[in-house]
C-alpha positions as a Python dict, from the first residue, in 0.01 Angstrom:
ca = {
    (1, 'M'): (0, 0, 0),
    (2, 'S'): (-368, -147, 78),
    (3, 'R'): (-483, -196, 430),
    (4, 'P'): (-440, -532, 581),
    (5, 'K'): (-763, -727, 583),
    (6, 'N'): (-868, -870, 949),
    (7, 'Q'): (-605, -708, 1110),
    (8, 'S'): (-538, -390, 1368),
    (9, 'Y'): (-293, -157, 1184),
    (10, 'K'): (-107, 167, 1257),
    (11, 'G'): (-141, 459, 996),
    (12, 'H'): (152, 643, 918),
    (13, 'G'): (184, 983, 750),
    (14, 'L'): (-171, 1080, 726),
    (15, 'S'): (-154, 1448, 688),
    (16, 'K'): (-496, 1527, 765),
    (17, 'G'): (-594, 1651, 417),
    (18, 'K'): (-290, 1875, 403),
    (19, 'E'): (-44, 1866, 92),
    (20, 'R'): (288, 1687, 112),
    (21, 'E'): (463, 2054, 52),
    (22, 'Q'): (254, 2222, 321),
    (23, 'R'): (373, 2016, 622),
    (24, 'A'): (548, 2231, 830),
    (25, 'S'): (787, 1945, 961),
    (26, 'I'): (888, 1583, 853),
    (27, 'R'): (858, 1328, 1134),
    (28, 'F'): (1131, 1057, 1132),
    (29, 'K'): (1208, 757, 1326),
    (30, 'T'): (1529, 531, 1317),
    (31, 'T'): (1681, 257, 1517),
    (32, 'L'): (2009, 342, 1413),
    (33, 'M'): (2238, 536, 1672),
    (34, 'N'): (2508, 635, 1450),
    (35, 'T'): (2567, 870, 1169),
    (36, 'V'): (2222, 838, 1054),
    (37, 'M'): (2093, 982, 1363),
    (38, 'D'): (2335, 1269, 1366),
    (39, 'V'): (2223, 1369, 1010),
    (40, 'L'): (1832, 1294, 1063),
    (41, 'H'): (1879, 1530, 1384),
    (42, 'N'): (2065, 1827, 1216),
    (43, 'R'): (1812, 1822, 895),
    (44, 'P'): (1616, 2160, 925),
    (45, 'G'): (1219, 2069, 979),
    (46, 'W'): (1283, 1748, 1059),
    (47, 'V'): (1142, 1620, 1396),
    (48, 'E'): (1205, 1256, 1561),
    (49, 'V'): (928, 1047, 1670),
    (50, 'K'): (936, 800, 1958),
    (51, 'D'): (790, 479, 2020),
    (52, 'E'): (435, 445, 1850),
    (53, 'G'): (399, 788, 1713),
    (54, 'E'): (300, 853, 1356),
    (55, 'W'): (609, 918, 1095),
    (56, 'D'): (671, 1022, 757),
    (57, 'F'): (1020, 875, 738),
    (58, 'Y'): (1158, 584, 850),
    (59, 'W'): (1512, 464, 822),
    (60, 'C'): (1501, 124, 981),
    (61, 'D'): (1709, -181, 1020),
    (62, 'V'): (1615, -477, 805),
    (63, 'S'): (1467, -680, 1082),
    (64, 'C'): (1174, -433, 1147),
    (65, 'L'): (1063, -453, 764),
    (66, 'R'): (779, -736, 822),
    (67, 'E'): (639, -522, 1110),
    (68, 'N'): (604, -215, 927),
    (69, 'F'): (519, -365, 598),
    (70, 'D'): (265, -620, 733),
    (71, 'H'): (92, -406, 959),
    (72, 'T'): (132, -11, 851),
    (73, 'Y'): (-80, 175, 620),
    (74, 'M'): (144, 422, 450),
    (75, 'D'): (37, 764, 281),
    (76, 'D'): (180, 847, -58),
    (77, 'H'): (464, 1070, 51),
    (78, 'V'): (587, 804, 331),
    (79, 'R'): (922, 650, 271),
    (80, 'I'): (1126, 376, 422),
    (81, 'S'): (1480, 275, 376),
    (82, 'H'): (1448, -75, 237),
    (83, 'F'): (1275, -292, -19),
    (84, 'R'): (1061, -561, 143),
    (85, 'N'): (1273, -843, -38),
    (86, 'H'): (1575, -681, -55),
    (87, 'Y'): (1762, -1037, 35),
    (88, 'E'): (1716, -1109, -342),
    (89, 'L'): (2020, -905, -414),
    (90, 'T'): (2180, -861, -65),
    (91, 'R'): (2184, -1224, 34),
    (92, 'K'): (2510, -1406, -100),
    (93, 'N'): (2317, -1720, -229),
    (94, 'Y'): (2029, -1549, -352),
    (95, 'M'): (2247, -1272, -548),
    (96, 'V'): (2454, -1557, -713),
    (97, 'K'): (2145, -1744, -811),
    (98, 'N'): (1974, -1436, -960),
    (99, 'L'): (2277, -1339, -1136),
    (100, 'K'): (2326, -1678, -1293),
    (101, 'R'): (1946, -1703, -1403),
    (102, 'F'): (2028, -1349, -1541),
    (103, 'R'): (2301, -1462, -1718),
    (104, 'R'): (2113, -1758, -1896),
    (105, 'Q'): (1812, -1493, -1981),
    (106, 'L'): (2057, -1262, -2167),
    (107, 'E'): (2239, -1557, -2348),
    (108, 'R'): (1887, -1676, -2479),
    (109, 'E'): (1757, -1333, -2554),
    (110, 'A'): (2091, -1121, -2674),
    (111, 'G'): (2349, -1384, -2741),
    (112, 'K'): (2687, -1487, -2571),
    (113, 'P'): (2853, -1158, -2570),
    (114, 'E'): (2584, -970, -2388),
    (115, 'A'): (2579, -1270, -2137),
    (116, 'A'): (2967, -1259, -2069),
    (117, 'K'): (2902, -911, -1935),
    (118, 'C'): (2769, -1080, -1636),
    (119, 'D'): (3099, -1258, -1584),
    (120, 'F'): (3211, -1054, -1294),
    (121, 'F'): (3132, -1293, -996),
    (122, 'P'): (3347, -1577, -889),
    (123, 'K'): (3256, -1946, -933),
    (124, 'T'): (2988, -1983, -641),
    (125, 'F'): (2812, -2287, -483),
    (126, 'E'): (2548, -2283, -227),
    (127, 'M'): (2605, -2505, 73),
    (128, 'P'): (2486, -2760, 145),
    (129, 'S'): (2241, -2792, -136),
    (130, 'E'): (2507, -2751, -414),
    (131, 'Y'): (2752, -2990, -250),
    (132, 'H'): (2782, -3257, -512),
    (133, 'L'): (2833, -2969, -789),
    (134, 'F'): (3078, -2810, -593),
    (135, 'V'): (3278, -3131, -524),
    (136, 'E'): (3296, -3206, -907),
    (137, 'E'): (3426, -2829, -950),
    (138, 'F'): (3685, -2871, -679),
    (139, 'R'): (3811, -3210, -822),
    (140, 'K'): (3865, -3033, -1152),
    (141, 'H'): (4086, -2789, -1000),
    (142, 'P'): (4300, -2934, -730),
    (143, 'G'): (4536, -2705, -496),
    (144, 'I'): (4314, -2378, -569),
    (145, 'T'): (4189, -2184, -275),
    (146, 'W'): (3817, -2143, -197),
    (147, 'I'): (3646, -1913, 53),
    (148, 'M'): (3339, -2033, 269),
    (149, 'K'): (3104, -1726, 340),
    (150, 'P'): (2744, -1768, 571),
    (151, 'V'): (2471, -1613, 345),
    (152, 'A'): (2334, -1404, 603),
    (153, 'R'): (2620, -1268, 810),
    (154, 'S'): (2830, -972, 816),
    (155, 'Q'): (3155, -807, 897),
    (156, 'G'): (3370, -1114, 828),
    (157, 'K'): (3204, -1329, 1068),
    (158, 'G'): (3192, -1713, 1022),
    (159, 'I'): (3430, -1670, 677),
    (160, 'F'): (3720, -1910, 633),
    (161, 'L'): (3956, -2034, 336),
    (162, 'F'): (4009, -2383, 262),
    (163, 'R'): (4184, -2627, 1),
    (164, 'R'): (4081, -2980, 119),
    (165, 'L'): (3733, -3087, 124),
    (166, 'K'): (3784, -3211, 513),
    (167, 'D'): (3789, -2861, 581),
    (168, 'I'): (3439, -2795, 492),
    (169, 'T'): (3258, -3149, 597),
    (170, 'D'): (3434, -3065, 948),
    (171, 'W'): (3359, -2676, 926),
    (172, 'R'): (3038, -2693, 1168),
    (173, 'Q'): (2892, -2914, 1396),
    (174, 'G'): (2518, -2975, 1463),
    (175, 'T'): (2253, -2874, 1164),
    (176, 'A'): (2485, -2795, 882),
    (177, 'S'): (2710, -3127, 921),
    (178, 'K'): (2404, -3328, 983),
    (179, 'K'): (2279, -3197, 626),
    (180, 'F'): (2593, -3254, 456),
    (181, 'A'): (2552, -3601, 591),
    (182, 'S'): (2239, -3634, 444),
    (183, 'L'): (2332, -3537, 127),
    (184, 'E'): (2621, -3718, 51),
    (185, 'A'): (2402, -4025, 101),
    (186, 'Q'): (2173, -3905, -191),
    (187, 'P'): (2272, -3955, -556),
    (188, 'A'): (2445, -3642, -733),
    (189, 'H'): (2150, -3556, -914),
    (190, 'A'): (1917, -3533, -614),
    (191, 'A'): (2168, -3258, -473),
    (192, 'T'): (2076, -3021, -733),
    (193, 'T'): (1723, -2937, -556),
    (194, 'T'): (1745, -2632, -347),
    (195, 'V'): (1715, -2722, 35),
    (196, 'N'): (1543, -2484, 288),
    (197, 'P'): (1631, -2473, 632),
    (198, 'S'): (1400, -2733, 728),
    (199, 'G'): (1532, -2967, 517),
    (200, 'S'): (1248, -2967, 245),
    (201, 'Q'): (1234, -2869, -96),
    (202, 'D'): (1271, -2457, -116),
    (203, 'T'): (961, -2348, -360),
    (204, 'R'): (1122, -2002, -324),
    (205, 'S'): (729, -1909, -220),
    (206, 'S'): (738, -1774, 103),
    (207, 'D'): (921, -1457, 209),
    (208, 'D'): (950, -1551, 588),
    (209, 'Q'): (1118, -1891, 504),
    (210, 'K'): (1397, -1636, 336),
    (211, 'D'): (1379, -1399, 609),
    (212, 'E'): (1440, -1674, 866),
    (213, 'L'): (1709, -1843, 679),
    (214, 'P'): (1969, -1955, 969),
    (215, 'V'): (2323, -1912, 929),
    (216, 'E'): (2434, -2267, 889),
    (217, 'N'): (2388, -2201, 495),
    (218, 'Y'): (2711, -2110, 338),
    (219, 'V'): (2820, -2028, -2),
    (220, 'A'): (3150, -2188, -129),
    (221, 'Q'): (3342, -1935, -403),
    (222, 'R'): (3658, -1963, -585),
    (223, 'Y'): (3893, -1749, -390),
    (224, 'I'): (4050, -1467, -598),
    (225, 'E'): (4441, -1573, -585),
    (226, 'N'): (4536, -1264, -753),
    (227, 'P'): (4415, -940, -610),
    (228, 'Y'): (4590, -638, -704),
    (229, 'L'): (4786, -517, -444),
    (230, 'I'): (4915, -168, -285),
    (231, 'G'): (5197, -175, -79),
    (232, 'G'): (5185, -565, -89),
    (233, 'R'): (4838, -535, 75),
    (234, 'K'): (4470, -660, -11),
    (235, 'F'): (4202, -420, -47),
    (236, 'D'): (3843, -395, -151),
    (237, 'L'): (3638, -108, -251),
    (238, 'R'): (3320, 1, -90),
    (239, 'V'): (3098, 196, -341),
    (240, 'Y'): (2740, 338, -267),
    (241, 'V'): (2452, 278, -520),
    (242, 'L'): (2088, 406, -421),
    (243, 'V'): (1788, 281, -594),
    (244, 'M'): (1472, 481, -579),
    (245, 'S'): (1261, 226, -795),
    (246, 'Y'): (1285, -116, -956),
    (247, 'L'): (1001, -34, -1191),
    (248, 'P'): (1107, 158, -1360),
    (249, 'L'): (1459, 85, -1269),
    (250, 'R'): (1596, 399, -1093),
    (251, 'A'): (1966, 410, -976),
    (252, 'W'): (2204, 654, -851),
    (253, 'L'): (2585, 603, -800),
    (254, 'Y'): (2774, 804, -523),
    (255, 'R'): (3097, 961, -618),
    (256, 'D'): (3273, 891, -290),
    (257, 'G'): (3371, 554, -167),
    (258, 'F'): (3674, 413, -40),
    (259, 'A'): (3902, 148, -51),
    (260, 'R'): (3951, -92, 258),
    (261, 'F'): (4299, -230, 327),
    (262, 'S'): (4414, -538, 509),
    (263, 'N'): (4681, -469, 789),
    (264, 'T'): (4926, -754, 709),
    (265, 'R'): (5087, -790, 371),
    (266, 'F'): (4922, -1062, 96),
    (267, 'T'): (5090, -1422, 87),
    (268, 'L'): (4894, -1732, 8),
    (269, 'S'): (5126, -1934, 240),
    (270, 'S'): (4904, -1865, 521),
    (271, 'I'): (4528, -1919, 440),
    (272, 'D'): (4414, -1899, 812),
    (273, 'D'): (4526, -1537, 881),
    (274, 'Q'): (4228, -1332, 851),
    (275, 'Y'): (4420, -1025, 883),
    (276, 'V'): (4566, -1088, 558),
    (277, 'H'): (4265, -1212, 368),
    (278, 'L'): (3950, -1042, 503),
    (279, 'T'): (3951, -639, 450),
    (280, 'N'): (3650, -584, 660),
    (281, 'V'): (3708, -314, 906),
    (282, 'A'): (3533, -507, 1201),
    (283, 'V'): (3830, -765, 1134),
    (284, 'Q'): (4094, -561, 1074),
    (285, 'K'): (4054, -312, 1385),
    (286, 'M'): (4149, -627, 1593),
    (287, 'S'): (4476, -666, 1448),
    (288, 'P'): (4746, -591, 1686),
    (289, 'D'): (4924, -319, 1470),
    (290, 'Y'): (4569, -158, 1373),
    (291, 'H'): (4611, 264, 1388),
    (292, 'P'): (4254, 381, 1525),
    (293, 'K'): (4307, 730, 1379),
    (294, 'K'): (4423, 630, 1033),
    (295, 'G'): (4213, 328, 1027),
    (296, 'C'): (4238, 86, 683),
    (297, 'K'): (4063, 322, 420),
    (298, 'W'): (4156, 493, 120),
    (299, 'M'): (3933, 754, -38),
    (300, 'L'): (3819, 654, -386),
    (301, 'Q'): (3965, 982, -516),
    (302, 'H'): (4292, 874, -394),
    (303, 'F'): (4263, 530, -544),
    (304, 'R'): (4148, 651, -883),
    (305, 'Q'): (4461, 904, -901),
    (306, 'Y'): (4721, 608, -820),
    (307, 'L'): (4564, 382, -1087),
    (308, 'A'): (4590, 663, -1321),
    (309, 'S'): (4948, 760, -1230),
    (310, 'K'): (5064, 386, -1274),
    (311, 'H'): (4842, 250, -1570),
    (312, 'G'): (4717, 583, -1756),
    (313, 'P'): (4360, 745, -1744),
    (314, 'Q'): (4233, 542, -2037),
    (315, 'V'): (4289, 213, -1836),
    (316, 'V'): (4124, 354, -1516),
    (317, 'E'): (3816, 483, -1743),
    (318, 'A'): (3791, 124, -1866),
    (319, 'L'): (3806, -14, -1497),
    (320, 'F'): (3542, 218, -1386),
    (321, 'S'): (3316, 142, -1661),
    (322, 'D'): (3328, -236, -1580),
    (323, 'M'): (3229, -155, -1257),
    (324, 'D'): (2923, 41, -1362),
    (325, 'N'): (2844, -254, -1572),
    (326, 'I'): (2869, -463, -1234),
    (327, 'F'): (2600, -198, -1065),
    (328, 'I'): (2351, -218, -1342),
    (329, 'K'): (2354, -591, -1444),
    (330, 'S'): (2333, -679, -1068),
    (331, 'L'): (2032, -447, -1025),
    (332, 'Q'): (1868, -575, -1340),
    (333, 'S'): (1926, -949, -1229),
    (334, 'V'): (1648, -892, -947),
    (335, 'Q'): (1447, -615, -1120),
    (336, 'K'): (1160, -838, -1167),
    (337, 'V'): (1177, -1015, -849),
    (338, 'I'): (1205, -736, -603),
    (339, 'I'): (880, -590, -472),
    (340, 'S'): (905, -238, -609),
    (341, 'D'): (700, -60, -379),
    (342, 'K'): (671, 329, -407),
    (343, 'H'): (716, 365, -29),
    (344, 'C'): (1096, 233, -56),
    (345, 'F'): (1416, 334, -131),
    (346, 'E'): (1765, 146, -68),
    (347, 'L'): (2131, 284, -28),
    (348, 'Y'): (2311, -48, -109),
    (349, 'G'): (2692, -74, -20),
    (350, 'Y'): (2884, -290, -310),
    (351, 'D'): (3201, -484, -236),
    (352, 'I'): (3417, -482, -533),
    (353, 'L'): (3761, -665, -542),
    (354, 'I'): (4014, -545, -830),
    (355, 'D'): (4280, -840, -955),
    (356, 'Q'): (4602, -792, -1090),
    (357, 'D'): (4455, -789, -1454),
    (358, 'L'): (4245, -488, -1332),
    (359, 'K'): (3922, -677, -1367),
    (360, 'P'): (3659, -592, -1094),
    (361, 'W'): (3492, -875, -926),
    (362, 'L'): (3124, -841, -717),
    (363, 'L'): (3179, -961, -379),
    (364, 'E'): (2844, -909, -225),
    (365, 'V'): (2611, -613, -184),
    (366, 'N'): (2520, -491, 149),
    (367, 'A'): (2134, -355, 262),
    (368, 'S'): (2294, -219, 574),
    (369, 'P'): (2631, -91, 472),
    (370, 'S'): (2795, 36, 793),
    (371, 'L'): (2717, 401, 880),
    (372, 'T'): (2941, 400, 1154),
    (373, 'A'): (3252, 595, 1114),
    (374, 'S'): (3562, 449, 1195),
    (375, 'S'): (3790, 786, 1145),
    (376, 'Q'): (3687, 1153, 1106),
    (377, 'E'): (3760, 1132, 762),
    (378, 'D'): (3489, 844, 724),
    (379, 'Y'): (3276, 1028, 934),
    (380, 'E'): (3265, 1310, 712),
    (381, 'L'): (3220, 1106, 404),
    (382, 'K'): (2924, 898, 533),
    (383, 'T'): (2773, 1245, 671),
    (384, 'C'): (2761, 1368, 323),
    (385, 'L'): (2657, 1042, 176),
    (386, 'L'): (2344, 1070, 381),
    (387, 'E'): (2285, 1430, 337),
    (388, 'D'): (2274, 1350, -27),
    (389, 'T'): (2057, 1048, 9),
    (390, 'L'): (1801, 1251, 193),
    (391, 'H'): (1817, 1511, -103),
    (392, 'V'): (1730, 1279, -363),
    (393, 'V'): (1479, 1099, -134),
    (394, 'D'): (1330, 1444, -153),
    (395, 'M'): (1074, 1433, 153),
    (396, 'E'): (1055, 1827, 119),
    (397, 'A'): (915, 1787, -255),
    (398, 'R'): (1202, 2019, -396),
    (399, 'L'): (1309, 1821, -704),
    (400, 'T'): (1162, 1843, -1028),
    (401, 'G'): (1253, 1465, -1104),
    (402, 'K'): (1461, 1575, -1399),
    (403, 'E'): (1789, 1606, -1237),
    (404, 'K'): (2120, 1401, -1331),
    (405, 'R'): (2293, 1527, -1014),
    (406, 'V'): (2207, 1604, -673),
    (407, 'G'): (2494, 1658, -449),
    (408, 'G'): (2767, 1360, -471),
    (409, 'F'): (2470, 1143, -649),
    (410, 'D'): (2455, 1099, -1018),
    (411, 'L'): (2179, 965, -1175),
    (412, 'M'): (2353, 645, -1368),
    (413, 'W'): (2021, 474, -1492),
    (414, 'N'): (1637, 587, -1536),
    (415, 'D'): (1461, 297, -1712),
    (416, 'G'): (1783, 333, -1930),
    (417, 'P'): (2125, 437, -1953),
    (418, 'V'): (2167, 837, -1866),
    (419, 'S'): (2428, 1053, -2082),
    (420, 'R'): (2677, 1234, -1908),
    (421, 'E'): (2636, 1521, -2127),
    (422, 'E'): (2355, 1788, -2032),
    (423, 'G'): (2101, 1771, -2317),
    (424, 'A'): (2236, 1470, -2503),
    (425, 'P'): (1980, 1168, -2568),
    (426, 'D'): (1974, 899, -2314),
    (427, 'L'): (2062, 646, -2594),
    (428, 'P'): (2394, 441, -2615),
    (429, 'G'): (2538, 397, -2978),
    (430, 'M'): (2425, 766, -3040),
    (431, 'G'): (2734, 972, -3099),
    (432, 'N'): (2995, 944, -2792),
    (433, 'F'): (2789, 813, -2570),
    (434, 'V'): (2908, 788, -2181),
    (435, 'T'): (2747, 704, -1911),
    (436, 'N'): (2667, 959, -1632),
    (437, 'T'): (2897, 816, -1352),
    (438, 'H'): (3195, 999, -1189),
    (439, 'L'): (3310, 733, -938),
    (440, 'G'): (3607, 865, -768),
    (441, 'C'): (3605, 1190, -910),
    (442, 'V'): (3612, 1537, -769),
    (443, 'N'): (3299, 1558, -546),
    (444, 'D'): (3209, 1948, -527),
    (445, 'R'): (2857, 1869, -387),
    (446, 'K'): (2838, 2211, -170),
    (447, 'N'): (2882, 2405, -481),
    (448, 'Q'): (2619, 2172, -668),
    (449, 'L'): (2350, 2172, -414),
    (450, 'Q'): (2352, 2567, -387),
    (451, 'Q'): (2314, 2584, -737),
    (452, 'L'): (2074, 2327, -779),
    (453, 'F'): (1845, 2454, -495),
    (454, 'R'): (1884, 2824, -604),
    (455, 'S'): (1798, 2737, -923),
    (456, 'L'): (1481, 2507, -794),
    (457, 'Q'): (1368, 2861, -605),
    (458, 'S'): (1399, 3080, -906),
    (459, 'Q'): (1199, 2821, -1117),
    (460, 'K'): (925, 2825, -835),
    (461, 'K'): (939, 3200, -840),
    (462, 'A'): (875, 3225, -1210),
    (463, 'S'): (579, 2983, -1223),
    (464, 'S'): (417, 3147, -928),
}
C-alpha cells in the first residue's frame, strides 16, 4: 500500500530492518471485546497494543476500515481482518446484484447449465429502486409470502414478512416512504435505475457512498415457504469461510458450524411472529421459553449425522456439495470487484437455509459474524475457529503455503478447485475428483495441528 499524498499518516508494522520471522513478538490490536480478545491474549508471543501504538495485526470492526486504509502505511507482513469493500458481498443488495451479474456472465460464456449453478438465492428486489419490478413479480404470484430486510442491518433488526402491497408502502415513515411516493409517480422504465441515498443516480464509483448507505434501503425477497423442519422448527446454518486473497482466489472452509433453530414451531398462519420465522440468536433469546444454557444451536456434525440417518449418506453428500457450490460461486461473483489488498483477510459467516427438497439457499453473507458465545459449546467452537484462523493467517510465518489443511480449515479453492486426495491433480474431471471440503465431518484439529507443526519443525531443521 502506497503512502497517501499530502496526508499525515501512521506507519504500522515497521520492523526497523528486521525480517518478519525474527520478531520476538507480534503486536495486535482489536476493537472487539469478546472471544476474539480472549484468543488474541492467549496467543503465545502476541502482545496487545493500546491506542495509537504500532501494530502488526488488527482485528477491527468494519467501521474502522476507512481510517486505517486511507491514513495508514502498512509494512508487507501486516494483516487486517477485512477487505476494503467487503460490502460487495456482505451487503444484501450488492450481494444479489453481483450474483445476478455473474449469472448473466456465465450464461454468455459457458451456457445456461453453468449459469443455473447460481440459482441458489431467492427472487430478490432492491427497494425502493426496483419497486416497480417487484410489483410486477408480486402480481404474478398472488398470495405468496415475501420478506423485507434492511440491507445494512444485522441480528434480525428491521425484518418483517408480508403478503399485501399496503404492508410495504406503509412500512416506514420518513425518507423511505417519500422515495416510494416519488418512484410511484415515475413511469415503470425509470424505476430500474439504481437510486442512491441522496436520490440521484448511483454510478457505483464512490466507495464512501456505499459505506454511508442508510438503513432505509431494503430488499424484498421471496420467502421460502417450505423450509426443512426438525422437530417442527425452522433453522438455518451458519458456516465459516476464510478468504486470504481474491486475486488469485484462495478460500478455506471450516469444518465446524451450527444450525440455529427457532424456539417456536413453524407455521405460515402467523407471519408476524418473529420467533417462528427468524432464527437469529439475538431474536430467539428474547423468546419467553428460551433456555440460556442450551440455546437454540445444534453443531453441524449432529445435523449431518441426523440427515444421513434419515436420507442416506449419498443424499447428504449431494446437499453439502451444493453448499460448496454456493461458497465458491458467491466468492467468484465478487472476485473482480473486491479490492484484493495483500494485507487483508476476511472470515465470513454464511447463512444457508435448507428447504424440504434438500436444496440449500443462500440468505446472506456476514462480514462480522457474531463471535460472542451464547453457550459453553458455542464458546469452544468460536475459540477453536479463531485460533485456526490465526494459524492460517500465519503471522508467525511457520507455514509453507502448500498446506491443504490447517486445524479445522480445509483449503477448498486455490485459484481453482482443490482435490481432497493428497497428491491428486487439482483438476475436476480427472478421475474421481472430490473437492477438499469436510463441512460437518469430524474435526480432529488438535491432532492435525500437532502433526502439522511437528512436520514443519522437522523440515526447518533439515533445511538448516
